[in-house]
Coordinates of C-alpha atoms and ligand atoms in Angstrom, one line a residue:
Chain A
M18 CA 34.0 -25.6 -14.6
T19 CA 34.1 -26.9 -11.1
R20 CA 31.3 -26.3 -8.7
E21 CA 33.4 -23.5 -7.1
E22 CA 33.9 -21.9 -10.5
I23 CA 30.1 -22.1 -11.2
V24 CA 29.6 -20.1 -8.0
E25 CA 32.1 -17.6 -9.3
A26 CA 30.4 -17.5 -12.8
I27 CA 27.0 -16.7 -11.2
K28 CA 28.4 -14.1 -8.8
D29 CA 30.1 -12.4 -11.8
I30 CA 26.8 -12.2 -13.6
I31 CA 24.9 -11.0 -10.6
A32 CA 27.6 -8.3 -10.0
T33 CA 26.9 -6.9 -13.5
I34 CA 23.2 -6.9 -12.9
A35 CA 23.1 -5.6 -9.3
P36 CA 26.4 -3.7 -9.0
D37 CA 25.5 -2.1 -5.7
E38 CA 25.0 -5.4 -3.8
D39 CA 27.7 -6.9 -1.6
L40 CA 28.1 -10.5 -2.7
S41 CA 30.9 -11.5 -0.4
N42 CA 28.8 -13.0 2.3
L43 CA 26.1 -14.7 0.3
K44 CA 24.8 -17.8 2.0
H45 CA 24.4 -20.6 -0.5
D46 CA 21.4 -22.3 1.0
V47 CA 19.3 -19.2 1.5
R48 CA 17.1 -17.7 -1.3
L49 CA 19.1 -15.1 -3.2
R50 CA 16.1 -12.8 -3.2
D51 CA 16.1 -12.7 0.6
Q52 CA 19.7 -11.6 0.7
I53 CA 20.0 -9.1 -2.1
A54 CA 17.6 -6.9 -4.0
L55 CA 16.7 -9.0 -7.1
D56 CA 13.4 -8.5 -8.8
S57 CA 11.9 -10.7 -11.5
M58 CA 13.5 -8.7 -14.3
D59 CA 16.9 -9.1 -12.6
F60 CA 16.3 -12.8 -12.6
L61 CA 15.4 -12.8 -16.3
D62 CA 18.7 -10.9 -16.9
I63 CA 20.6 -13.6 -15.1
V64 CA 19.0 -16.3 -17.3
M65 CA 19.7 -14.3 -20.5
E66 CA 23.3 -13.8 -19.4
L67 CA 23.8 -17.5 -18.8
R68 CA 22.5 -18.1 -22.2
K69 CA 24.7 -15.5 -23.8
R70 CA 27.9 -16.5 -22.0
Y71 CA 27.6 -20.2 -21.8
G72 CA 24.8 -21.2 -24.1
V73 CA 22.8 -22.6 -21.2
Q74 CA 19.1 -22.8 -21.7
V75 CA 16.9 -22.5 -18.6
P76 CA 13.2 -23.1 -19.5
E77 CA 10.7 -20.9 -17.7
E78 CA 9.3 -23.8 -15.7
D79 CA 12.8 -24.4 -14.2
Y80 CA 13.4 -20.8 -13.0
K81 CA 12.5 -21.9 -9.5
E82 CA 15.5 -24.2 -9.4
L83 CA 17.7 -21.1 -9.4
A84 CA 16.3 -19.6 -6.2
T85 CA 19.4 -20.3 -4.1
M86 CA 23.1 -20.5 -5.0
D87 CA 23.1 -24.2 -4.1
G88 CA 20.1 -24.6 -6.4
C89 CA 21.9 -22.8 -9.2
V90 CA 25.0 -25.0 -8.9
N91 CA 23.1 -28.2 -8.8
Y92 CA 20.9 -27.3 -11.7
L93 CA 23.7 -25.8 -13.9
Y94 CA 26.5 -28.3 -13.1
P95 CA 25.5 -30.8 -15.8
Q96 CA 25.5 -28.1 -18.5
L97 CA 28.4 -26.1 -17.2
S98 CA 30.9 -28.7 -16.2
T99 CA 32.3 -28.9 -19.7
K100 CA 32.4 -25.1 -20.2
Q101 CA 35.2 -22.6 -19.4
L102 CA 34.6 -19.9 -16.8
K103 CA 34.3 -16.4 -18.3
V104 CA 34.4 -13.5 -15.9
G105 CA 34.3 -9.8 -16.4
V106 CA 32.9 -9.9 -19.9
Chain B
M14 CA -9.8 -0.2 -45.4
T15 CA -7.3 -1.0 -48.2
R16 CA -3.8 0.2 -48.1
E17 CA -4.3 2.6 -51.0
Q18 CA -7.2 4.3 -49.3
K19 CA -5.3 4.6 -46.1
Y20 CA -2.1 6.1 -47.4
Y21 CA -3.6 8.3 -50.1
K22 CA -6.3 9.9 -48.1
G23 CA -4.1 13.0 -47.9
S24 CA -2.5 14.7 -45.0
L25 CA -5.6 15.4 -42.9
D26 CA -5.8 11.8 -41.6
G27 CA -2.2 12.0 -40.5
K28 CA -0.9 9.2 -42.6
A29 CA 1.2 10.8 -45.3
P30 CA 0.9 9.3 -48.8
L31 CA 3.5 6.7 -49.9
T32 CA 6.0 8.3 -52.3
H33 CA 8.6 5.6 -52.4
D34 CA 8.8 1.9 -51.7
P35 CA 9.4 1.7 -47.9
L36 CA 10.7 -1.8 -48.3
K37 CA 13.3 -0.9 -50.9
D38 CA 16.2 -2.0 -48.7
V39 CA 14.6 -5.0 -46.9
R40 CA 16.5 -8.3 -46.9
A41 CA 14.9 -11.5 -48.0
R42 CA 15.1 -13.0 -44.6
Y43 CA 15.7 -12.1 -40.9
D44 CA 16.1 -14.1 -37.7
A45 CA 13.3 -12.1 -36.1
I46 CA 10.7 -9.7 -37.5
V47 CA 9.0 -7.4 -35.0
I48 CA 5.5 -6.3 -36.1
G49 CA 4.9 -2.8 -34.6
S50 CA 7.1 -0.2 -33.0
G51 CA 5.4 0.4 -29.7
L52 CA 7.6 0.3 -26.6
G53 CA 7.1 -3.5 -26.3
G54 CA 8.2 -4.0 -30.0
L55 CA 11.1 -1.6 -29.9
T56 CA 12.5 -3.0 -26.7
A57 CA 12.2 -6.6 -27.9
A58 CA 14.0 -5.6 -31.1
N59 CA 16.8 -4.0 -29.3
I60 CA 17.4 -6.9 -27.0
L61 CA 17.3 -9.5 -29.8
A62 CA 19.7 -7.5 -31.9
R63 CA 22.1 -7.2 -28.9
C64 CA 21.9 -11.0 -28.6
G65 CA 23.4 -11.1 -32.1
H66 CA 20.2 -11.8 -34.2
K67 CA 19.3 -10.1 -37.4
V68 CA 16.2 -8.1 -36.6
A69 CA 13.7 -5.9 -38.6
V70 CA 10.9 -3.8 -37.2
L71 CA 7.9 -3.2 -39.5
E72 CA 5.7 -0.3 -38.5
Q73 CA 2.5 0.7 -40.4
H74 CA 2.6 4.3 -39.3
Y75 CA 5.3 6.8 -40.3
N76 CA 6.2 7.4 -36.7
Y77 CA 7.8 4.9 -34.4
G78 CA 6.7 4.5 -30.8
G79 CA 3.1 3.3 -31.1
L80 CA 1.0 5.0 -28.4
A81 CA 4.2 6.5 -27.0
T82 CA 3.8 9.3 -29.4
W83 CA 3.5 13.1 -29.9
F84 CA 2.3 15.4 -32.6
K85 CA 3.0 19.0 -33.7
R86 CA 0.5 21.6 -34.6
R87 CA 0.7 25.0 -36.3
G88 CA 1.8 27.7 -33.9
G89 CA 4.7 25.7 -32.4
H90 CA 2.6 23.3 -30.3
I91 CA 4.0 19.9 -29.5
F92 CA 1.5 17.5 -27.7
D93 CA 2.5 14.3 -25.9
V94 CA -0.1 11.6 -26.0
S95 CA 0.8 9.2 -23.3
L96 CA 3.5 10.9 -21.3
H97 CA 1.5 11.5 -18.1
G98 CA 3.6 9.4 -15.8
F99 CA 5.1 6.0 -15.3
P100 CA 6.6 4.1 -12.4
A101 CA 10.1 4.5 -11.0
G102 CA 11.1 1.1 -12.4
M103 CA 11.3 2.7 -15.9
K104 CA 14.7 4.1 -14.9
K105 CA 16.3 0.7 -14.4
T106 CA 14.6 -0.6 -17.5
C107 CA 15.9 2.2 -19.7
R108 CA 19.4 2.0 -18.3
R109 CA 19.6 -1.7 -18.8
Y110 CA 17.7 -2.3 -22.1
W111 CA 18.4 1.1 -23.7
N112 CA 21.1 3.3 -22.5
E113 CA 22.3 5.6 -19.7
A114 CA 21.5 8.8 -21.6
I115 CA 17.8 7.8 -21.8
A116 CA 17.7 6.7 -18.2
A117 CA 19.3 10.0 -17.1
R118 CA 16.4 12.0 -18.5
I119 CA 13.8 10.3 -16.2
E120 CA 12.6 12.7 -13.6
R121 CA 10.1 12.5 -10.8
L122 CA 6.9 14.6 -11.0
D123 CA 6.9 17.3 -8.3
S124 CA 3.2 17.1 -7.5
I125 CA 0.1 15.2 -8.1
R126 CA -3.3 16.6 -7.0
F127 CA -6.8 15.2 -6.5
D128 CA -9.8 17.4 -6.6
N129 CA -13.2 15.8 -6.2
P130 CA -16.2 16.3 -3.8
Q131 CA -14.7 13.8 -1.4
F132 CA -11.2 15.2 -1.1
R133 CA -8.8 17.8 -2.3
L134 CA -5.1 17.0 -1.7
E135 CA -1.6 16.9 -3.0
T136 CA 0.8 14.0 -3.0
I137 CA 4.1 12.8 -4.4
F138 CA 2.8 9.2 -4.8
T139 CA 5.2 7.5 -2.5
R140 CA 4.4 4.9 0.1
D141 CA 5.3 7.2 2.9
D142 CA 3.2 10.0 1.5
F143 CA 0.2 7.8 1.0
T144 CA 0.5 6.5 4.5
R145 CA 0.7 10.1 5.8
L146 CA -2.5 11.0 3.8
L147 CA -4.4 7.9 4.9
V148 CA -3.5 8.5 8.5
E149 CA -3.8 12.3 8.8
H150 CA -6.4 13.1 6.1
F151 CA -8.5 10.0 6.0
R152 CA -8.1 9.1 9.7
I153 CA -7.2 5.5 9.1
E154 CA -5.2 3.7 11.8
R155 CA -1.6 3.4 10.7
A156 CA -1.5 -0.4 11.5
R157 CA -4.4 -0.9 9.1
V158 CA -2.5 1.0 6.3
E159 CA 0.6 -1.1 6.9
T160 CA -1.4 -4.3 6.8
F161 CA -2.8 -3.2 3.4
Y162 CA 0.6 -2.4 2.0
S163 CA 2.2 -5.6 3.2
E164 CA -0.6 -7.7 1.8
L165 CA -0.1 -6.0 -1.6
A166 CA 3.7 -6.5 -1.5
R167 CA 3.2 -10.3 -1.0
M168 CA 0.9 -10.6 -4.0
D169 CA 2.4 -12.2 -7.0
F170 CA 1.3 -13.7 -10.2
F171 CA 1.1 -17.2 -8.8
S172 CA -1.1 -16.4 -5.8
D173 CA -4.4 -15.3 -7.5
S174 CA -7.1 -15.8 -4.9
G175 CA -9.9 -14.8 -7.2
E176 CA -10.7 -11.7 -5.1
T177 CA -11.5 -8.4 -7.0
A178 CA -9.9 -5.1 -6.3
G179 CA -13.3 -3.8 -4.9
E180 CA -13.4 -6.7 -2.5
L181 CA -9.9 -6.1 -1.4
F182 CA -10.6 -2.5 -0.6
E183 CA -13.8 -3.4 1.2
R184 CA -12.0 -5.9 3.3
H185 CA -9.3 -3.4 4.4
F186 CA -11.3 -0.2 4.4
P187 CA -14.9 -1.1 4.7
G188 CA -17.5 1.5 3.7
R189 CA -14.8 4.0 2.8
N190 CA -15.7 5.0 -0.7
D191 CA -13.3 8.0 -0.4
V192 CA -10.4 5.7 0.3
H193 CA -11.3 3.4 -2.5
R194 CA -11.3 6.4 -4.8
L195 CA -7.9 7.5 -3.7
L196 CA -6.5 4.0 -4.2
M197 CA -8.3 3.0 -7.4
E198 CA -8.8 6.2 -9.5
P199 CA -5.2 6.7 -10.6
I200 CA -4.8 3.0 -11.5
T201 CA -8.0 3.1 -13.6
Y202 CA -6.5 6.0 -15.6
A203 CA -3.1 4.3 -15.8
N204 CA -4.3 0.9 -17.1
G205 CA -8.1 0.8 -17.5
S206 CA -8.6 -1.6 -14.6
T207 CA -11.7 -1.3 -12.5
L208 CA -13.0 -2.4 -9.1
S209 CA -14.2 -5.7 -10.7
D210 CA -10.8 -6.6 -12.0
P211 CA -8.6 -9.1 -10.0
A212 CA -7.0 -7.8 -6.8
I213 CA -3.8 -9.4 -8.0
S214 CA -3.4 -7.2 -11.1
Y215 CA -4.2 -4.2 -8.9
G216 CA -1.6 -5.3 -6.3
I217 CA 1.2 -5.7 -8.8
V218 CA 0.6 -2.4 -10.4
F219 CA 0.0 -0.5 -7.2
S220 CA 3.3 -1.8 -5.7
N221 CA 5.1 -0.4 -8.8
F222 CA 3.2 2.7 -9.4
M223 CA 2.0 4.1 -6.1
S224 CA 5.1 3.4 -4.0
S225 CA 8.0 5.4 -5.3
G226 CA 6.6 8.4 -7.1
V227 CA 5.5 9.1 -10.7
Y228 CA 8.1 9.8 -13.3
T229 CA 8.3 11.5 -16.7
F230 CA 10.9 12.1 -19.4
G231 CA 12.6 15.5 -19.5
G232 CA 12.7 16.2 -23.2
G233 CA 9.4 14.8 -24.3
T234 CA 8.3 11.7 -26.2
D235 CA 9.9 13.0 -29.4
W236 CA 13.3 13.1 -27.8
L237 CA 12.8 9.7 -26.3
I238 CA 11.8 8.0 -29.5
G239 CA 14.6 9.8 -31.4
E240 CA 17.2 8.4 -28.9
M241 CA 15.7 4.9 -29.1
K242 CA 16.0 5.0 -32.9
K243 CA 19.7 5.9 -32.5
E244 CA 20.3 3.1 -30.1
L245 CA 18.5 0.6 -32.3
A246 CA 20.8 1.6 -35.2
R247 CA 23.8 1.0 -32.9
S248 CA 22.4 -2.4 -32.1
G249 CA 21.9 -3.2 -35.8
V250 CA 18.1 -3.3 -35.9
E251 CA 16.6 -2.4 -39.3
L252 CA 13.6 -0.1 -39.0
F253 CA 10.9 0.2 -41.6
N254 CA 8.0 2.6 -41.3
R255 CA 4.8 2.8 -43.5
V256 CA 4.9 -1.0 -43.7
E257 CA 1.8 -2.8 -42.7
V258 CA 2.0 -6.5 -42.0
E259 CA -1.0 -8.1 -43.5
G260 CA -0.3 -11.7 -42.5
I261 CA 2.0 -14.0 -40.6
L262 CA 3.0 -17.1 -42.6
V263 CA 2.7 -20.4 -40.8
E264 CA 3.6 -23.8 -42.2
N265 CA 3.4 -27.1 -40.4
G266 CA 2.9 -25.3 -37.1
Q267 CA 6.0 -23.1 -37.6
T268 CA 6.4 -19.4 -38.3
R269 CA 8.0 -18.9 -41.7
G270 CA 7.7 -15.2 -42.4
V271 CA 5.3 -12.3 -42.9
V272 CA 3.5 -10.7 -45.8
A273 CA 4.0 -6.9 -45.6
N274 CA 2.9 -4.3 -48.1
G275 CA 2.1 -7.3 -50.3
R276 CA 5.6 -8.8 -50.1
E277 CA 6.8 -11.9 -48.4
I278 CA 9.7 -11.6 -46.0
A279 CA 11.1 -14.8 -44.4
C280 CA 12.1 -15.2 -40.8
E281 CA 12.5 -17.7 -38.0
T282 CA 10.5 -15.9 -35.4
V283 CA 7.9 -13.2 -35.4
I284 CA 7.4 -11.0 -32.4
S285 CA 4.0 -9.3 -32.7
N286 CA 3.6 -6.0 -31.0
A287 CA 0.1 -5.7 -32.5
S288 CA -2.8 -6.5 -30.3
L289 CA -3.1 -10.1 -29.1
K290 CA -6.5 -10.5 -30.8
S291 CA -5.4 -9.1 -34.2
T292 CA -2.3 -11.3 -34.1
V293 CA -4.2 -14.5 -33.6
E294 CA -7.4 -13.7 -35.5
R295 CA -6.3 -11.5 -38.3
L296 CA -2.5 -11.9 -38.9
V297 CA -2.1 -15.7 -38.3
G298 CA -5.7 -16.9 -38.6
E299 CA -7.6 -19.0 -36.1
S300 CA -7.1 -22.2 -38.2
H301 CA -3.5 -22.4 -37.1
F302 CA -4.4 -22.7 -33.5
S303 CA -6.1 -25.4 -31.5
S304 CA -9.8 -24.8 -31.2
A305 CA -9.5 -24.4 -27.4
F306 CA -6.8 -21.7 -27.8
A307 CA -8.7 -19.9 -30.5
A308 CA -11.9 -19.9 -28.5
G309 CA -10.0 -18.7 -25.4
V310 CA -8.5 -15.8 -27.3
K311 CA -11.9 -14.9 -28.7
A312 CA -13.3 -14.7 -25.2
V313 CA -10.5 -12.4 -23.9
R314 CA -12.0 -9.0 -23.2
L315 CA -10.3 -5.8 -24.5
N316 CA -9.5 -3.0 -22.2
N317 CA -11.3 0.4 -22.6
S318 CA -10.2 3.2 -24.9
S319 CA -9.6 6.9 -24.2
T320 CA -10.5 10.4 -25.2
Q321 CA -8.1 13.2 -24.9
V322 CA -8.2 17.0 -25.3
Y323 CA -5.0 18.7 -26.3
M324 CA -4.7 22.4 -25.4
G325 CA -1.8 24.6 -26.4
L326 CA -1.0 28.0 -24.9
A327 CA -0.1 30.8 -27.2
E328 CA 3.6 31.8 -27.6
G329 CA 4.5 34.1 -24.7
E330 CA 1.7 32.9 -22.4
S331 CA 2.3 30.8 -19.3
I332 CA 0.5 29.7 -16.1
P333 CA 1.8 29.5 -12.6
F334 CA 2.8 26.0 -11.4
L335 CA -0.3 24.3 -10.1
T336 CA 0.7 20.6 -10.2
D337 CA 2.0 18.1 -12.8
L338 CA -1.0 15.8 -12.8
L339 CA -4.5 16.6 -11.6
F340 CA -7.2 14.0 -11.0
T341 CA -10.5 15.7 -11.1
S342 CA -14.2 14.7 -10.8
T343 CA -17.4 16.4 -9.9
R344 CA -19.1 13.1 -9.0
E345 CA -20.1 12.8 -5.3
R346 CA -19.0 9.2 -5.0
F347 CA -16.5 6.9 -6.8
D348 CA -17.5 4.0 -9.0
S349 CA -15.5 2.5 -11.9
P350 CA -18.0 2.5 -14.8
S351 CA -18.6 6.3 -14.6
L352 CA -15.0 6.9 -15.5
C353 CA -15.8 5.7 -19.0
D354 CA -19.0 7.8 -19.4
L355 CA -19.5 9.5 -22.7
H356 CA -20.6 12.6 -20.8
G357 CA -18.1 11.9 -18.1
E358 CA -17.5 14.2 -15.1
S359 CA -14.1 12.7 -14.3
R360 CA -10.9 13.5 -16.1
T361 CA -7.2 14.0 -15.6
F362 CA -5.1 17.0 -16.6
S363 CA -1.4 16.7 -17.4
F364 CA 0.4 20.1 -17.3
Y365 CA 3.5 20.3 -19.5
Y366 CA 5.3 23.4 -18.4
P367 CA 8.3 24.7 -20.4
K368 CA 10.5 22.4 -18.2
T369 CA 9.1 19.4 -20.1
R370 CA 11.3 20.3 -23.1
P371 CA 14.4 22.1 -21.8
G372 CA 15.0 25.2 -23.9
S373 CA 11.3 25.5 -24.8
T374 CA 9.1 28.4 -23.6
R375 CA 5.8 26.6 -24.4
T376 CA 3.1 25.2 -22.2
T377 CA 0.5 22.6 -23.2
I378 CA -2.2 20.8 -21.2
V379 CA -3.6 17.4 -22.0
S380 CA -6.8 16.1 -20.5
S381 CA -7.6 12.4 -20.6
M382 CA -10.7 10.3 -19.9
N383 CA -11.3 6.7 -20.2
A384 CA -13.9 5.8 -22.9
H385 CA -15.8 3.0 -24.6
W386 CA -15.4 2.2 -28.3
R387 CA -19.1 1.3 -28.5
D388 CA -20.1 4.9 -27.5
W389 CA -18.2 6.5 -30.3
A390 CA -18.1 3.8 -33.0
G391 CA -21.7 4.1 -34.2
M392 CA -21.9 7.9 -34.5
D393 CA -22.5 9.4 -37.9
E394 CA -20.1 12.1 -39.1
A395 CA -22.3 15.0 -37.9
S396 CA -22.8 13.6 -34.4
Y397 CA -19.1 12.6 -34.2
L398 CA -18.0 16.1 -34.8
A399 CA -20.6 17.5 -32.5
N400 CA -19.5 15.2 -29.7
K401 CA -15.9 16.1 -30.2
A402 CA -16.8 19.8 -30.0
R403 CA -18.8 19.2 -26.8
L404 CA -15.9 17.2 -25.3
E405 CA -13.5 20.1 -26.1
A406 CA -15.9 22.7 -24.6
D407 CA -16.6 20.7 -21.4
T408 CA -12.9 20.1 -20.9
V409 CA -12.0 23.8 -21.1
T410 CA -14.8 24.7 -18.8
A411 CA -13.6 22.1 -16.3
L412 CA -10.1 23.4 -16.6
E413 CA -11.2 27.0 -16.0
R414 CA -12.2 25.9 -12.5
H415 CA -8.6 25.0 -11.7
V416 CA -6.8 27.5 -13.8
P417 CA -9.0 30.7 -14.0
G418 CA -8.5 32.6 -17.2
I419 CA -7.0 29.7 -19.2
R420 CA -9.5 30.0 -22.0
A421 CA -8.1 33.3 -23.2
K422 CA -4.5 31.9 -23.4
L423 CA -5.3 28.8 -25.5
T424 CA -4.6 29.0 -29.3
H425 CA -5.1 25.3 -30.1
I426 CA -7.7 22.9 -28.8
E427 CA -8.2 19.4 -30.4
A428 CA -9.8 16.2 -29.3
A429 CA -8.9 12.5 -29.8
T430 CA -11.5 9.7 -29.5
P431 CA -11.4 5.9 -29.4
R432 CA -11.7 6.2 -33.2
T433 CA -8.5 8.2 -33.3
F434 CA -6.6 5.7 -31.3
E435 CA -8.0 2.8 -33.5
F436 CA -7.0 4.6 -36.6
Y437 CA -3.4 5.4 -35.7
T438 CA -2.4 2.1 -34.0
Q439 CA -4.9 -0.4 -35.6
S440 CA -5.6 -1.6 -32.1
P441 CA -9.1 -3.2 -32.1
Q442 CA -11.7 -0.9 -30.6
G443 CA -8.9 1.7 -29.9
A444 CA -8.0 -0.2 -26.8
S445 CA -5.5 2.0 -24.8
F446 CA -4.2 -0.7 -22.5
G447 CA -4.4 -4.0 -24.3
T448 CA -6.6 -6.7 -22.8
K449 CA -8.0 -7.7 -19.4
F450 CA -6.1 -10.0 -17.1
E451 CA -7.1 -13.2 -18.9
G452 CA -5.3 -12.2 -22.0
L453 CA -1.8 -12.6 -20.5
R454 CA -1.9 -16.4 -20.5
Y455 CA -2.7 -16.6 -24.2
S456 CA 0.0 -14.0 -25.0
M457 CA 2.6 -16.0 -23.2
E458 CA 1.6 -19.3 -24.7
L459 CA 1.5 -18.4 -28.4
S460 CA 4.7 -20.2 -29.1
K461 CA 3.3 -23.4 -27.7
E462 CA 0.7 -23.3 -30.5
V463 CA 2.8 -22.0 -33.3
Q464 CA 6.6 -22.4 -33.1
G465 CA 8.5 -19.2 -33.3
L466 CA 5.5 -17.0 -32.7
Y467 CA 5.6 -14.5 -29.9
H468 CA 3.6 -11.5 -28.6
A469 CA 5.1 -8.5 -26.9
G470 CA 2.5 -5.8 -26.4
S471 CA 0.1 -4.4 -23.9
V472 CA -1.8 -7.3 -22.4
G473 CA -3.3 -8.6 -19.1
I474 CA -3.3 -5.2 -17.4
I475 CA 0.1 -5.8 -15.7
M476 CA 2.0 -5.9 -19.0
S477 CA 0.7 -2.5 -20.1
G478 CA 1.8 1.1 -19.8
W479 CA 5.3 2.3 -20.8
L480 CA 7.0 0.2 -18.2
G481 CA 4.9 -2.9 -18.5
A482 CA 5.2 -2.9 -22.3
A483 CA 8.9 -2.3 -22.3
N484 CA 9.5 -5.1 -19.7
Y485 CA 7.3 -7.4 -21.6
G486 CA 9.4 -6.8 -24.7
V487 CA 12.4 -8.0 -22.7
I488 CA 10.6 -11.1 -21.4
T489 CA 9.4 -12.0 -24.9
A490 CA 12.9 -11.3 -26.5
S491 CA 14.4 -13.7 -24.0
K492 CA 12.1 -16.5 -25.0
A493 CA 12.7 -15.7 -28.7
D494 CA 16.4 -15.7 -28.2
G495 CA 16.2 -19.1 -26.5
F496 CA 14.4 -20.4 -29.4
L497 CA 16.7 -18.9 -32.0
R498 CA 19.7 -20.3 -30.2
S499 CA 18.2 -23.8 -30.0
L500 CA 17.7 -23.6 -33.8
E501 CA 21.4 -22.7 -34.3
K502 CA 22.4 -25.6 -32.2
V503 CA 20.3 -28.0 -34.3
R504 CA 21.9 -26.6 -37.4
S505 CA 25.5 -26.7 -36.3
Ligands
LIG25 C1 -4.4 8.2 -24.1 C2 -3.4 7.3 -23.5 C3 -2.6 7.7 -22.4 C4 -1.7 6.9 -21.8 N1 -0.9 7.3 -20.8 C5 0.1 6.6 -20.3 C6 0.9 7.1 -19.3 O1 0.8 8.2 -18.8 N2 1.9 6.2 -18.8 C7 2.0 5.0 -19.2 O2 2.9 4.3 -18.7 N3 1.2 4.5 -20.2 C8 0.2 5.2 -20.7 N4 -0.6 4.7 -21.7 C9 -0.4 3.3 -22.1 C10 0.8 3.1 -22.9 O3 1.0 4.2 -23.9 C11 0.7 1.8 -23.7 O4 0.4 0.8 -22.8 C12 2.1 1.5 -24.4 O5 2.7 2.6 -25.0 C13 1.7 0.4 -25.3 O6 2.9 -0.1 -25.9 P1 2.8 -1.5 -26.8 O7 4.2 -2.0 -26.9 O8 1.8 -2.4 -26.3 O9 2.4 -1.0 -28.3 P2 1.5 0.1 -28.9 O10 1.9 1.4 -28.5 O11 0.1 -0.4 -28.9 O12 2.0 0.0 -30.4 C14 1.7 -1.0 -31.3 C15 2.4 -0.7 -32.6 O13 2.1 -1.7 -33.6 C16 1.8 -1.1 -34.8 N5 1.0 -2.1 -35.6 C17 -0.1 -2.7 -35.2 N6 -0.5 -3.6 -36.2 C18 0.4 -3.5 -37.1 C19 0.6 -4.2 -38.4 N7 -0.2 -5.2 -38.8 N8 1.7 -3.9 -39.1 C20 2.6 -3.0 -38.7 N9 2.5 -2.3 -37.5 C21 1.4 -2.6 -36.8 C22 1.0 0.1 -34.5 O14 0.9 1.1 -35.5 C23 1.8 0.6 -33.2 O15 2.8 1.5 -33.6 C24 -1.5 5.6 -22.3 C25 -2.3 5.1 -23.4 C26 -3.2 6.0 -24.0 C27 -4.0 5.5 -25.1

């Protein structure tokens, strides 16, 4: 995956978890929680979905790295760059 | 108590005798074994199975659901034990981790009433409605109420200031014992926390519970657990009842399996839905933990237990709608300890009109009080029975004040005590809501002490109640899934 595809991968996961949110104007450098309604269980679901779809492990102490879209991409790139994008699963 | 005694005591104690081997179809090994079928255990099992793991649930009772339970009595009565109300968040939790059919049955209570010497009022338990009451009824400045709400909303687990709930109330509403009562009493019934527990646990629960209404299941607890069993079957979870786990096997700091009804079953991970303290002290054994951890768990305080009185109306009888949930007290002022008094003057009434179970014509009323194990544990049989009878009589008398003439309509009255809760769930001291706040840390860190060992059950005040337990099941399942996947990676 490229960095752009990682953004797409994450948006696709968020869209299944928070189907009522508009993700088209997400700012990448602002906390996701400040832009869309995501509680801590939603966050956990994102982590579980990343694990399910891509085998990515995010230890609890690293959850804070996923606060913004930029943070997600930077943190996940080393693990996801060798994986294929899966959307709409 | 040995297993033989427990299962062969006959039907009076509610644990029917074993007539077959409940583990007849069990496999030799699973990816995950879940000990206990409370909402935490069942939800963890469902998520792990959906993640593709082979999961078994072992439950010592013949019913699944743990404290989320019900029972039937002659005359067509069905009593719900812990279906008094839960927060709005349960809808999302059920939709996501169970299914849409279950989520669709979650309905908001129409009315909640308070009746005590300080105030009589009705509310729907939303932020707007509480603000209205505080401003109009209690004459608190709106800005002050808003400040209180926004401080609570900012609280999270990582910002513990050490303040207690009592101090928090005193800071925002000094000298207003009536306001403290309004804000604290429902939470004390919901999770056993008191004015001396941390403000942070209060804040987290309040923001969930007293902001968007109180909810219930249309269909009753029996329907819910029935649907959950079907969903678990679809997910591939294997359920075993009447199976008591006697020990968790640990070798070289790793979970290896369990001993249940005297038989060894192997597994990579154990998720214990039993109480934190029994898991560490009885099922695993303290020797498998660092001494600091074991001492820490020993020092964790249990939450209080409960008493309940179940009252069933005769067939054909009904009462006019009064409210769904009634918080009553005859005490002049509010304080936390008196809510646990053996001869308490404060109790809740849950009214289950026929709407509770669509198609039914029956009404039941369940009264609950918080209670201490120590008050009931030492009674001899005669004084135990006398105290139960007194509790039943006092409760009906209290109910008469709110529902005149009710006594003549009741055909079944029965009490449960801390001993009852201990007997049915094996929860130490019959704890209704797990442990005090300090237990959470130990629950979350079990797997750092013993690889593959997890806990998903009421703990730390915030992870209790139907919603707390179910969500904690998901949190724990996610950790166990991460661990199981890392094992697969190592193997392949
Ligand atoms: C009287 C009362 C009223 C309540 N009312 C409400 C309410 O209105 N709303 C709300 O949200 N919450 C309420 N609660 C709290 C809520 O019911 C509990 O917090 C929640 O159901 C606990 O779920 P749990 O997952 O911790 O497991 P539990 O329900 O405690 O279940 C644990 C299970 O593990 C089993 N078990 C234990 N040890 C073993 C073993 N060694 N082997 C096999 N099985 C074992 C037990 O039999 C039990 O089935 C109430 C509680 C009580 C007591």
